[in-house]
Amino acid sequence: MRKSYRVKKEADFQLVFEQHHSVANKMFIVYTMTREQPTHFRLGISISKKVGLRGHERVWVKRRIRQSVLEFKPKMRSDLDILVIARPSAHDQDMAIIKKNLEHVFKLANVFVDEETK
């Protein structure tokens, strides 16, 4: 995923936290914020040490989240900043379960473009 698709700066994270709409399931918390000048969505991922004490465990989860988002990319709204926070239950899950739970929480957060408006 290109760097332009990522929320990287602390100020951007704080802005989404302050002006957010949040939803959650057992594996993820998702914060969304509508942007004024959308070109494409931006994604921020946060994984605490509660998910995995070792860095490679947290990177493993982050890679699977990023890969799932790449697969969802064609049907995602372009006017959103999205923050995904992984819960500890995401640590030992395989790709299919992570993707299924991420899709579920994205539907709750209204991240996908409606099929009838395409």
Tab-separated table of N, CA and C in Angstrom, residues 7-106:
chain	number	residue	atom	x	y	z
A	7	VAL	N	-2.313	6.928	7.187
A	7	VAL	CA	-2.328	7.993	8.189
A	7	VAL	C	-1.064	7.769	9.012
A	8	LYS	N	-0.121	8.696	8.945
A	8	LYS	CA	1.169	8.493	9.592
A	8	LYS	C	1.441	9.460	10.743
A	9	LYS	N	0.997	10.695	10.618
A	9	LYS	CA	1.355	11.720	11.596
A	9	LYS	C	0.483	11.627	12.846
A	10	GLU	N	1.096	11.922	13.971
A	10	GLU	CA	0.385	11.906	15.252
A	10	GLU	C	-0.792	12.876	15.249
A	11	ALA	N	-0.624	14.029	14.612
A	11	ALA	CA	-1.702	15.025	14.554
A	11	ALA	C	-2.901	14.484	13.779
A	12	ASP	N	-2.650	13.727	12.714
A	12	ASP	CA	-3.745	13.132	11.943
A	12	ASP	C	-4.477	12.074	12.761
A	13	PHE	N	-3.722	11.262	13.509
A	13	PHE	CA	-4.346	10.271	14.380
A	13	PHE	C	-5.236	10.962	15.410
A	14	GLN	N	-4.728	12.007	16.041
A	14	GLN	CA	-5.491	12.711	17.066
A	14	GLN	C	-6.750	13.351	16.495
A	15	LEU	N	-6.659	13.880	15.279
A	15	LEU	CA	-7.821	14.489	14.638
A	15	LEU	C	-8.921	13.455	14.414
A	16	VAL	N	-8.540	12.264	13.965
A	16	VAL	CA	-9.533	11.203	13.754
A	16	VAL	C	-10.129	10.767	15.090
A	17	PHE	N	-9.310	10.666	16.132
A	17	PHE	CA	-9.824	10.293	17.451
A	17	PHE	C	-10.811	11.327	17.985
A	18	GLU	N	-10.537	12.603	17.754
A	18	GLU	CA	-11.402	13.664	18.270
A	18	GLU	C	-12.709	13.780	17.496
A	19	GLN	N	-12.668	13.621	16.183
A	19	GLN	CA	-13.857	13.805	15.341
A	19	GLN	C	-14.278	12.466	14.751
A	20	HIS	N	-14.397	11.477	15.564
A	20	HIS	CA	-14.548	10.120	15.075
A	20	HIS	C	-15.977	9.593	15.132
A	21	HIS	N	-16.134	8.534	14.406
A	21	HIS	CA	-17.268	7.633	14.528
A	21	HIS	C	-16.611	6.275	14.743
A	22	SER	N	-16.931	5.584	15.822
A	22	SER	CA	-16.232	4.332	16.107
A	22	SER	C	-17.198	3.162	16.197
A	23	VAL	N	-16.700	2.018	15.764
A	23	VAL	CA	-17.408	0.748	15.901
A	23	VAL	C	-16.371	-0.305	16.285
A	24	ALA	N	-16.849	-1.418	16.824
A	24	ALA	CA	-15.912	-2.446	17.272
A	24	ALA	C	-16.547	-3.822	17.175
A	25	ASN	N	-15.696	-4.822	17.086
A	25	ASN	CA	-16.101	-6.206	17.264
A	25	ASN	C	-15.047	-6.867	18.141
A	26	LYS	N	-15.014	-8.186	18.180
A	26	LYS	CA	-14.123	-8.842	19.133
A	26	LYS	C	-12.641	-8.714	18.788
A	27	MET	N	-12.305	-8.379	17.547
A	27	MET	CA	-10.900	-8.277	17.152
A	27	MET	C	-10.404	-6.872	16.858
A	28	PHE	N	-11.305	-5.980	16.442
A	28	PHE	CA	-10.860	-4.669	15.982
A	28	PHE	C	-11.764	-3.549	16.481
A	29	ILE	N	-11.171	-2.379	16.649
A	29	ILE	CA	-11.901	-1.133	16.845
A	29	ILE	C	-11.569	-0.277	15.633
A	30	VAL	N	-12.588	0.292	15.002
A	30	VAL	CA	-12.375	1.112	13.809
A	30	VAL	C	-12.942	2.503	14.056
A	31	TYR	N	-12.100	3.505	13.857
A	31	TYR	CA	-12.498	4.910	13.916
A	31	TYR	C	-12.494	5.445	12.492
A	32	THR	N	-13.548	6.174	12.126
A	32	THR	CA	-13.601	6.772	10.791
A	32	THR	C	-13.893	8.259	10.909
A	33	MET	N	-13.381	9.005	9.944
A	33	MET	CA	-13.626	10.434	9.863
A	33	MET	C	-13.717	10.812	8.389
A	34	THR	N	-14.748	11.577	8.044
A	34	THR	CA	-14.909	12.045	6.673
A	34	THR	C	-13.987	13.232	6.433
A	35	ARG	N	-13.310	13.212	5.284
A	35	ARG	CA	-12.393	14.298	4.925
A	35	ARG	C	-13.063	15.244	3.940
A	36	GLU	N	-12.608	16.487	3.931
A	36	GLU	CA	-13.176	17.519	3.057
A	36	GLU	C	-12.760	17.342	1.602
A	37	GLN	N	-11.489	17.039	1.357
A	37	GLN	CA	-10.974	16.933	-0.006
A	37	GLN	C	-10.511	15.504	-0.266
A	38	PRO	N	-11.432	14.619	-0.580
A	38	PRO	CA	-11.039	13.218	-0.740
A	38	PRO	C	-10.428	12.936	-2.112
A	39	THR	N	-9.322	12.258	-2.112
A	39	THR	CA	-8.778	11.696	-3.338
A	39	THR	C	-8.817	10.179	-3.236
A	40	HIS	N	-8.542	9.677	-2.051
A	40	HIS	CA	-8.635	8.258	-1.742
A	40	HIS	C	-8.667	8.117	-0.224
A	41	PHE	N	-9.052	6.947	0.244
A	41	PHE	CA	-9.092	6.729	1.686
A	41	PHE	C	-7.660	6.675	2.229
A	42	ARG	N	-7.535	6.918	3.529
A	42	ARG	CA	-6.250	6.759	4.209
A	42	ARG	C	-6.457	5.826	5.395
A	43	LEU	N	-5.475	4.990	5.658
A	43	LEU	CA	-5.572	3.968	6.692
A	43	LEU	C	-4.458	4.137	7.715
A	44	GLY	N	-4.822	4.071	8.981
A	44	GLY	CA	-3.849	4.032	10.067
A	44	GLY	C	-4.082	2.768	10.873
A	45	ILE	N	-3.005	2.110	11.262
A	45	ILE	CA	-3.109	0.862	12.017
A	45	ILE	C	-2.327	1.018	13.311
A	46	SER	N	-2.955	0.649	14.419
A	46	SER	CA	-2.300	0.717	15.719
A	46	SER	C	-2.404	-0.641	16.398
A	47	ILE	N	-1.258	-1.144	16.831
A	47	ILE	CA	-1.226	-2.438	17.492
A	47	ILE	C	-0.394	-2.296	18.761
A	48	SER	N	-1.015	-2.526	19.906
A	48	SER	CA	-0.309	-2.344	21.177
A	48	SER	C	0.470	-3.605	21.545
A	49	LYS	N	1.253	-3.485	22.587
A	49	LYS	CA	2.028	-4.628	23.059
A	49	LYS	C	1.148	-5.701	23.689
A	50	LYS	N	-0.107	-5.372	23.965
A	50	LYS	CA	-1.034	-6.380	24.475
A	50	LYS	C	-1.347	-7.421	23.404
A	51	VAL	N	-1.242	-7.023	22.138
A	51	VAL	CA	-1.509	-7.949	21.036
A	51	VAL	C	-0.366	-8.946	20.909
A	52	GLY	N	0.854	-8.485	21.026
A	52	GLY	CA	2.026	-9.353	20.959
A	52	GLY	C	3.210	-8.640	21.581
A	53	LEU	N	3.886	-9.298	22.491
A	53	LEU	CA	5.010	-8.645	23.164
A	53	LEU	C	6.191	-8.437	22.228
A	54	ARG	N	6.356	-9.341	21.289
A	54	ARG	CA	7.475	-9.222	20.361
A	54	ARG	C	7.056	-8.421	19.135
A	55	GLY	N	7.983	-7.651	18.631
A	55	GLY	CA	7.691	-6.793	17.482
A	55	GLY	C	7.258	-7.564	16.259
A	56	HIS	N	7.871	-8.724	16.008
A	56	HIS	CA	7.507	-9.472	14.804
A	56	HIS	C	6.074	-9.998	14.879
A	57	GLU	N	5.552	-10.216	16.074
A	57	GLU	CA	4.159	-10.656	16.212
A	57	GLU	C	3.203	-9.527	15.840
A	58	ARG	N	3.531	-8.310	16.265
A	58	ARG	CA	2.686	-7.163	15.931
A	58	ARG	C	2.761	-6.848	14.440
A	59	VAL	N	3.936	-6.966	13.850
A	59	VAL	CA	4.089	-6.734	12.411
A	59	VAL	C	3.301	-7.779	11.626
A	60	TRP	N	3.281	-9.009	12.116
A	60	TRP	CA	2.537	-10.083	11.467
A	60	TRP	C	1.049	-9.722	11.373
A	61	VAL	N	0.493	-9.235	12.479
A	61	VAL	CA	-0.918	-8.835	12.490
A	61	VAL	C	-1.128	-7.632	11.575
A	62	LYS	N	-0.229	-6.673	11.628
A	62	LYS	CA	-0.346	-5.460	10.810
A	62	LYS	C	-0.312	-5.793	9.318
A	63	ARG	N	0.537	-6.717	8.915
A	63	ARG	CA	0.608	-7.122	7.506
A	63	ARG	C	-0.694	-7.762	7.043
A	64	ARG	N	-1.289	-8.560	7.898
A	64	ARG	CA	-2.548	-9.205	7.524
A	64	ARG	C	-3.687	-8.199	7.428
A	65	ILE	N	-3.699	-7.215	8.299
A	65	ILE	CA	-4.705	-6.150	8.210
A	65	ILE	C	-4.517	-5.385	6.911
A	66	ARG	N	-3.282	-5.011	6.614
A	66	ARG	CA	-2.994	-4.243	5.404
A	66	ARG	C	-3.362	-5.040	4.146
A	67	GLN	N	-3.075	-6.338	4.128
A	67	GLN	CA	-3.416	-7.168	2.975
A	67	GLN	C	-4.929	-7.275	2.809
A	68	SER	N	-5.653	-7.403	3.902
A	68	SER	CA	-7.115	-7.452	3.822
A	68	SER	C	-7.671	-6.152	3.264
A	69	VAL	N	-7.127	-5.024	3.712
A	69	VAL	CA	-7.591	-3.727	3.214
A	69	VAL	C	-7.299	-3.592	1.727
A	70	LEU	N	-6.155	-4.090	1.268
A	70	LEU	CA	-5.849	-4.049	-0.166
A	70	LEU	C	-6.885	-4.833	-0.973
A	71	GLU	N	-7.353	-5.943	-0.430
A	71	GLU	CA	-8.371	-6.730	-1.119
A	71	GLU	C	-9.728	-6.033	-1.106
A	72	PHE	N	-9.995	-5.222	-0.080
A	72	PHE	CA	-11.253	-4.471	-0.005
A	72	PHE	C	-11.190	-3.154	-0.769
A	73	LYS	N	-10.020	-2.724	-1.178
A	73	LYS	CA	-9.791	-1.388	-1.736
A	73	LYS	C	-10.782	-0.965	-2.823
A	74	PRO	N	-11.136	-1.816	-3.792
A	74	PRO	CA	-12.060	-1.359	-4.848
A	74	PRO	C	-13.443	-0.962	-4.348
A	75	LYS	N	-13.867	-1.492	-3.213
A	75	LYS	CA	-15.217	-1.178	-2.744
A	75	LYS	C	-15.246	-0.246	-1.535
A	76	MET	N	-14.114	0.400	-1.234
A	76	MET	CA	-14.059	1.307	-0.084
A	76	MET	C	-14.326	2.743	-0.499
A	77	ARG	N	-14.974	3.489	0.390
A	77	ARG	CA	-15.249	4.908	0.143
A	77	ARG	C	-13.946	5.695	0.117
A	78	SER	N	-13.897	6.707	-0.741
A	78	SER	CA	-12.655	7.465	-0.913
A	78	SER	C	-12.566	8.687	-0.005
A	79	ASP	N	-13.607	8.993	0.740
A	79	ASP	CA	-13.616	10.229	1.532
A	79	ASP	C	-13.334	10.007	3.017
A	80	LEU	N	-12.715	8.881	3.369
A	80	LEU	CA	-12.538	8.550	4.783
A	80	LEU	C	-11.079	8.447	5.196
A	81	ASP	N	-10.824	8.835	6.438
A	81	ASP	CA	-9.623	8.433	7.155
A	81	ASP	C	-10.076	7.318	8.087
A	82	ILE	N	-9.381	6.199	8.063
A	82	ILE	CA	-9.779	5.017	8.825
A	82	ILE	C	-8.636	4.618	9.750
A	83	LEU	N	-8.937	4.441	11.027
A	83	LEU	CA	-7.960	3.926	11.979
A	83	LEU	C	-8.433	2.558	12.450
A	84	VAL	N	-7.561	1.576	12.364
A	84	VAL	CA	-7.860	0.226	12.824
A	84	VAL	C	-6.975	-0.051	14.030
A	85	ILE	N	-7.603	-0.389	15.139
A	85	ILE	CA	-6.872	-0.754	16.348
A	85	ILE	C	-7.147	-2.229	16.613
A	86	ALA	N	-6.082	-3.012	16.648
A	86	ALA	CA	-6.221	-4.451	16.847
A	86	ALA	C	-6.330	-4.761	18.333
A	87	ARG	N	-7.233	-5.659	18.653
A	87	ARG	CA	-7.371	-6.147	20.023
A	87	ARG	C	-6.524	-7.414	20.187
A	88	PRO	N	-6.237	-7.810	21.418
A	88	PRO	CA	-5.382	-8.987	21.634
A	88	PRO	C	-5.902	-10.273	20.991
A	89	SER	N	-7.198	-10.397	20.777
A	89	SER	CA	-7.737	-11.616	20.172
A	89	SER	C	-7.338	-11.768	18.707
A	90	ALA	N	-6.787	-10.729	18.079
A	90	ALA	CA	-6.356	-10.810	16.675
A	90	ALA	C	-5.000	-11.484	16.535
A	91	HIS	N	-4.315	-11.710	17.626
A	91	HIS	CA	-2.930	-12.185	17.582
A	91	HIS	C	-2.767	-13.553	16.935
A	92	ASP	N	-3.491	-14.546	17.376
A	92	ASP	CA	-3.268	-15.924	16.925
A	92	ASP	C	-4.204	-16.370	15.814
A	93	GLN	N	-4.805	-15.448	15.101
A	93	GLN	CA	-5.787	-15.799	14.079
A	93	GLN	C	-5.137	-15.881	12.698
A	94	ASP	N	-5.708	-16.730	11.851
A	94	ASP	CA	-5.180	-16.812	10.491
A	94	ASP	C	-5.808	-15.733	9.611
A	95	MET	N	-5.335	-15.651	8.385
A	95	MET	CA	-5.714	-14.572	7.478
A	95	MET	C	-7.219	-14.539	7.212
A	96	ALA	N	-7.841	-15.694	7.028
A	96	ALA	CA	-9.269	-15.745	6.701
A	96	ALA	C	-10.121	-15.167	7.832
A	97	ILE	N	-9.778	-15.470	9.061
A	97	ILE	CA	-10.552	-14.976	10.201
A	97	ILE	C	-10.339	-13.475	10.379
A	98	ILE	N	-9.098	-13.023	10.213
A	98	ILE	CA	-8.823	-11.585	10.306
A	98	ILE	C	-9.594	-10.835	9.232
A	99	LYS	N	-9.579	-11.348	8.013
A	99	LYS	CA	-10.283	-10.689	6.906
A	99	LYS	C	-11.787	-10.650	7.164
A	100	LYS	N	-12.348	-11.752	7.650
A	100	LYS	CA	-13.782	-11.819	7.926
A	100	LYS	C	-14.183	-10.813	9.004
A	101	ASN	N	-13.413	-10.730	10.080
A	101	ASN	CA	-13.722	-9.789	11.159
A	101	ASN	C	-13.520	-8.348	10.736
A	102	LEU	N	-12.508	-8.095	9.928
A	102	LEU	CA	-12.274	-6.741	9.440
A	102	LEU	C	-13.398	-6.310	8.497
A	103	GLU	N	-13.849	-7.219	7.644
A	103	GLU	CA	-14.969	-6.904	6.759
A	103	GLU	C	-16.228	-6.606	7.574
A	104	HIS	N	-16.457	-7.382	8.625
A	104	HIS	CA	-17.624	-7.175	9.482
A	104	HIS	C	-17.608	-5.788	10.117
A	105	VAL	N	-16.469	-5.405	10.695
A	105	VAL	CA	-16.398	-4.113	11.371
A	105	VAL	C	-16.419	-2.965	10.356
A	106	PHE	N	-15.883	-3.170	9.152
A	106	PHE	CA	-15.966	-2.141	8.105
A	106	PHE	C	-17.411	-1.933	7.653
